[in-house]
Coordinates of C-alpha atoms in Angstrom, one line a residue:
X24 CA 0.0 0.0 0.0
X25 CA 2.3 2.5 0.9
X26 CA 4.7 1.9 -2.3
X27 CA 1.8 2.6 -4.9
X28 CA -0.1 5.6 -2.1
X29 CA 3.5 7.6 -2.3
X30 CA 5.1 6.7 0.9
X31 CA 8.1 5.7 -0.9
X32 CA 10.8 6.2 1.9
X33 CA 8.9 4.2 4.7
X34 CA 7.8 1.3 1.8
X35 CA 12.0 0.7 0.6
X36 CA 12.4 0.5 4.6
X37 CA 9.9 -2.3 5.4
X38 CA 10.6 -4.0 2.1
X39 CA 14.3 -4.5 2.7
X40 CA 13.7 -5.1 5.9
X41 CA 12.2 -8.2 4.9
X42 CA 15.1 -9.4 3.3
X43 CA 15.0 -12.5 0.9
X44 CA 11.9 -14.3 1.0
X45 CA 11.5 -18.3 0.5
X46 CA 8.1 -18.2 -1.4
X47 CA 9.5 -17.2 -4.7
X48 CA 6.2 -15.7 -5.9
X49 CA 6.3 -13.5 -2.4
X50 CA 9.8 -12.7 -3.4
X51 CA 8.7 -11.6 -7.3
X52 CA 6.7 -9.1 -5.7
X53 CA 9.0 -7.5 -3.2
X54 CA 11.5 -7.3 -5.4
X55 CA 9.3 -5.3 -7.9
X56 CA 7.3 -3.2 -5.1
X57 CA 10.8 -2.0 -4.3
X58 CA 11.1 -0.6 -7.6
X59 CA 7.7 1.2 -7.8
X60 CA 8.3 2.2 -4.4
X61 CA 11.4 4.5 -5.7
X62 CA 8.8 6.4 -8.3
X63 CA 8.0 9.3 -5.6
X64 CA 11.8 9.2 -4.5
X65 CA 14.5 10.3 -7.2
X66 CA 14.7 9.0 -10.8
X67 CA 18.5 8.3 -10.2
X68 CA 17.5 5.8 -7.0
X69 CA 14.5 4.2 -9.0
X70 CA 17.0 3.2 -11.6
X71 CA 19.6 1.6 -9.7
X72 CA 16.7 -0.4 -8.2
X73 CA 15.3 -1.4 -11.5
X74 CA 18.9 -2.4 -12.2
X75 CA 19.1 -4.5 -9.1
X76 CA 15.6 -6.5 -10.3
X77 CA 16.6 -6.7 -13.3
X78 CA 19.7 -8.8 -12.5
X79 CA 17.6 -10.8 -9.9
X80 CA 15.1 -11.7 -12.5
X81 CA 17.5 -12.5 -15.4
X82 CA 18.4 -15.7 -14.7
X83 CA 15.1 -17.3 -13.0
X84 CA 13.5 -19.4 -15.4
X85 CA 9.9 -19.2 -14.0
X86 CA 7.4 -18.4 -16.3
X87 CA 5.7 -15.6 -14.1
X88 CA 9.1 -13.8 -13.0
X89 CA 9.4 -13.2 -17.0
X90 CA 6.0 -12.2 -17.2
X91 CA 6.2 -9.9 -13.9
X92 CA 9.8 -8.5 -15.8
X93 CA 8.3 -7.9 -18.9
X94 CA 5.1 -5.6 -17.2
X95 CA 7.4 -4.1 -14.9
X96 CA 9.8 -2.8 -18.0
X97 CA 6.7 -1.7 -19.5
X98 CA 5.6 0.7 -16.7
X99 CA 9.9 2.1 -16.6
X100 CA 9.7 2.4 -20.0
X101 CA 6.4 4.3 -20.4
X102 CA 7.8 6.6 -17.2
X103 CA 10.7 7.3 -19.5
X104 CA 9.0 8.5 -22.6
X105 CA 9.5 5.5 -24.6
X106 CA 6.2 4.6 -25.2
X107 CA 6.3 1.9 -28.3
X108 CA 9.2 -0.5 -26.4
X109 CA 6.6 -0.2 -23.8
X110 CA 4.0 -0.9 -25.8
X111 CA 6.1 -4.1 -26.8
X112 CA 7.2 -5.2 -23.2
X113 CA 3.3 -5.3 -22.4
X114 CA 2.5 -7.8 -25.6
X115 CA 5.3 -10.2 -24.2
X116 CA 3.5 -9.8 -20.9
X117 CA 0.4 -11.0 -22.2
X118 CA 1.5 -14.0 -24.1
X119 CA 3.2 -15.0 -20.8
X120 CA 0.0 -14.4 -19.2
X121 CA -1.7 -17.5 -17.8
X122 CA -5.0 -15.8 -16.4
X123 CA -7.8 -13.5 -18.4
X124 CA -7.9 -10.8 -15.4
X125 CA -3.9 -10.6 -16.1
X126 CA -4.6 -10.4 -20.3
X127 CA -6.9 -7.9 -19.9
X128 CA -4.2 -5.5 -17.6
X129 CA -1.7 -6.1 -20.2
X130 CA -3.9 -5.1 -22.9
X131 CA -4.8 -1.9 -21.0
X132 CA -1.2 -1.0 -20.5
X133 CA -0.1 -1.8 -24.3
X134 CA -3.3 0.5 -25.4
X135 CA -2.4 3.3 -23.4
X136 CA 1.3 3.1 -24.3
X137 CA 0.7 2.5 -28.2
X138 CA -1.8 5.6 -27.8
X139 CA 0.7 7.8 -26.2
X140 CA 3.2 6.6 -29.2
X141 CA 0.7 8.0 -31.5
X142 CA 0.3 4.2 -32.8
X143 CA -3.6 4.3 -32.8
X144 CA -4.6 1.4 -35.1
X145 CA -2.6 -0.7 -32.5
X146 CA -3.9 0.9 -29.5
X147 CA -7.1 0.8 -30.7
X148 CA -6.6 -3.6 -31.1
X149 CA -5.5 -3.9 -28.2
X150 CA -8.3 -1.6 -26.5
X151 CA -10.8 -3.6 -27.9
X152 CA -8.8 -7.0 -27.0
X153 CA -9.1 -5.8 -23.1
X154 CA -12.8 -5.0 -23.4
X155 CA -13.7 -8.3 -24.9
X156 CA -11.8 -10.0 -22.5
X157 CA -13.2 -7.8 -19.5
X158 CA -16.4 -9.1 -20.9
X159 CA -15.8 -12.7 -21.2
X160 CA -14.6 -12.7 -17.4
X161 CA -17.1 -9.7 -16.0
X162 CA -14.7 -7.8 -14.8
X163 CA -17.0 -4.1 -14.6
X164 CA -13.9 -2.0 -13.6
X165 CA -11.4 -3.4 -16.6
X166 CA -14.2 -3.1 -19.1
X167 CA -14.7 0.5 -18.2
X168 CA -11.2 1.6 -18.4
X169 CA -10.9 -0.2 -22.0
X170 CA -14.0 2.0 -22.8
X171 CA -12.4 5.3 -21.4
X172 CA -9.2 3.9 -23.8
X173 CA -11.0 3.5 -26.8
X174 CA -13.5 7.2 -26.7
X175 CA -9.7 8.9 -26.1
X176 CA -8.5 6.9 -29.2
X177 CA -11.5 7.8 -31.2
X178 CA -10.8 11.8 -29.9
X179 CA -7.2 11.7 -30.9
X180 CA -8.2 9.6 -34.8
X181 CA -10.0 12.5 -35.3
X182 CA -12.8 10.6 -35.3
X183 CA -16.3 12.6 -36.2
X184 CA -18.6 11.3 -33.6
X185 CA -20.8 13.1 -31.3
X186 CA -20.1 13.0 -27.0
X187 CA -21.3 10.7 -25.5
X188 CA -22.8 11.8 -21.7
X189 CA -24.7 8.2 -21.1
X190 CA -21.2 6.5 -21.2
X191 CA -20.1 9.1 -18.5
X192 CA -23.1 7.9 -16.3
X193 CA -23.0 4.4 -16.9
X194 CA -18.8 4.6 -15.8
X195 CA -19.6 6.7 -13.2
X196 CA -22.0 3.7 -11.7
X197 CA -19.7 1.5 -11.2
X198 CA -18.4 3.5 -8.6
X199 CA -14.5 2.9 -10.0
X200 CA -13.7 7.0 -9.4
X201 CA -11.0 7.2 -11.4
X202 CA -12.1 6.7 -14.7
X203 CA -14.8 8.6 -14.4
X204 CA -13.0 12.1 -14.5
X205 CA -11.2 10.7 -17.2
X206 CA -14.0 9.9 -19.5
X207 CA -15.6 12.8 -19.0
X208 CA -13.4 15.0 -19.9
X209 CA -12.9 13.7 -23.3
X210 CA -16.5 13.3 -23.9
X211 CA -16.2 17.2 -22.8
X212 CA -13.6 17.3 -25.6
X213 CA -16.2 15.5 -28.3
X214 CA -19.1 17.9 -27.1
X215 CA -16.4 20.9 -27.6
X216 CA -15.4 19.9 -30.9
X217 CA -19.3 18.8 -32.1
X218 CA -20.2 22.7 -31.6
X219 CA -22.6 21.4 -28.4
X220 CA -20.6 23.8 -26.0
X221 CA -23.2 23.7 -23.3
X222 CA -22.7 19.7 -22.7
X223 CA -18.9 20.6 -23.3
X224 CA -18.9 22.7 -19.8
X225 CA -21.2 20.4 -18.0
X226 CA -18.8 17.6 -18.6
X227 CA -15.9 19.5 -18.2
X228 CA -16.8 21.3 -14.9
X229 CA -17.3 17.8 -13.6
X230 CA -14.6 16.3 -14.5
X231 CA -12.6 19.2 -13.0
X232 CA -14.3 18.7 -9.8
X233 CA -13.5 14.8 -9.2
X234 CA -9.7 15.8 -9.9
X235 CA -9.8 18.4 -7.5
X236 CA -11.3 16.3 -4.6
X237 CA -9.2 13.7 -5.7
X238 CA -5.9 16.2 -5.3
X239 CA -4.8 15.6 -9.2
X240 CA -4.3 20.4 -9.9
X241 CA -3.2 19.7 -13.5
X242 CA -6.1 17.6 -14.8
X243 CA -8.4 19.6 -13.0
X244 CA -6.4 22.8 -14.8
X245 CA -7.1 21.3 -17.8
X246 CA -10.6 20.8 -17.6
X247 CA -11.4 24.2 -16.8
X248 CA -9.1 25.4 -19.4
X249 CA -11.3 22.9 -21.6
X250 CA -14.7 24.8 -20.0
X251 CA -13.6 28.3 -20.4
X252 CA -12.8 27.6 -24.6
X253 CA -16.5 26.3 -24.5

């Protein structure tokens, strides 16, 4: 908890604290909440960190230290700018994937990162791969973020479709918070770019009021920016 909440300091101390552990899938994950522990800390420590995992992981054959390597260079790679190699690290982590709920995460990682690359016919695939495999398993929560993934692909394709406010509501009822704000906004961006200015504000005012409860200034900075153009 505290190594994805931002208490990085405190989390490195009660991880390696623990020292090694003798459950190897125990010790796959302290190994990598170590690294994502070092993301509020400085980018020099979370590297030499990533190093050390990396060489811990090289030479274990397991089939889910590979897979748990492969997402994990995904998320250092997308934190670095490189968005396409981690684009590619998440499709090696989903054919090492053994479970659906895994598949779909990996799909959602590799669609955000090929969007962010500019590579939308292949984030748009892999969109559509997590949301029909959210489906088939009935997970609400995956599903909706596939959604949010696929209107933001559809706003940066250019794509002439009108906004969508139902979606918004239907999201916002399964009470996952974060995507919520998310989706909004670009169905605030749709309404803006349709000529509907009205729904435009509505959507964008909300949107800017769930990322200021939710303490996230630049998103909520851009939505109003987004409501005073409309």
């Amino acid at each position: 908890h505290l190594a994805r909440t931002g208490g990085g300091t405190r989390a490195l101390e009660v991880l390696d604290g623990l020292g090694a552990l003798r459950d190897p899938m125990l010790e796959r994950w302290r190994q990598m909440l170590r690294v994502i522990s070092t993301w509020v800390l400085s980018t020099a420590r979370g590297e030499e960190l990533f190093a050390e995992y990396e060489a811990w992981a090289r030479d274990r054959p397991e089939r889910e230290v590979a897979r748990g390597r492969a997402t994990l260079e995904g998320r250092v790679l997308y934190r670095r700018g490189r968005f396409a190699d981690a684009a590619r690290c998440h499709q090696r982590s989903a054919q090492l994937e053994t479970t659906a709920g895994g598949r779909v995460v990996s799909f959602l990682n590799q669609a955000a990162a090929w969007m962010e690359a500019f590579d939308l016919d292949a984030a748009r695939v892999a969109a559509e791969a997590a949301r029909s495999e959210a489906r088939t398993v009935r997970q609400t929560g995956t599903e909706a973020k596939a959604e949010q993934l696929l209107r933001s692909i559809a706003y940066r394709s250019c794509t002439e479709a009108p906004a969508d406010p139902q979606l918004v509501e239907d999201v916002a009822e399964t009470g996952i918070a974060y995507i919520e704000p998310l989706l909004a906004l670009t169905e605030a961006a749709f309404a803006w770019r349709g000529g509907d200015f009205v729904l435009a504000r509505q959507l964008s005012a909300r949107a800017a009021k769930i990322f200021a409860e939710r303490s996230v200034p630049v998103a909520a900075l851009l939505c109003r920016s987004l409501w005073a153009a409309a």
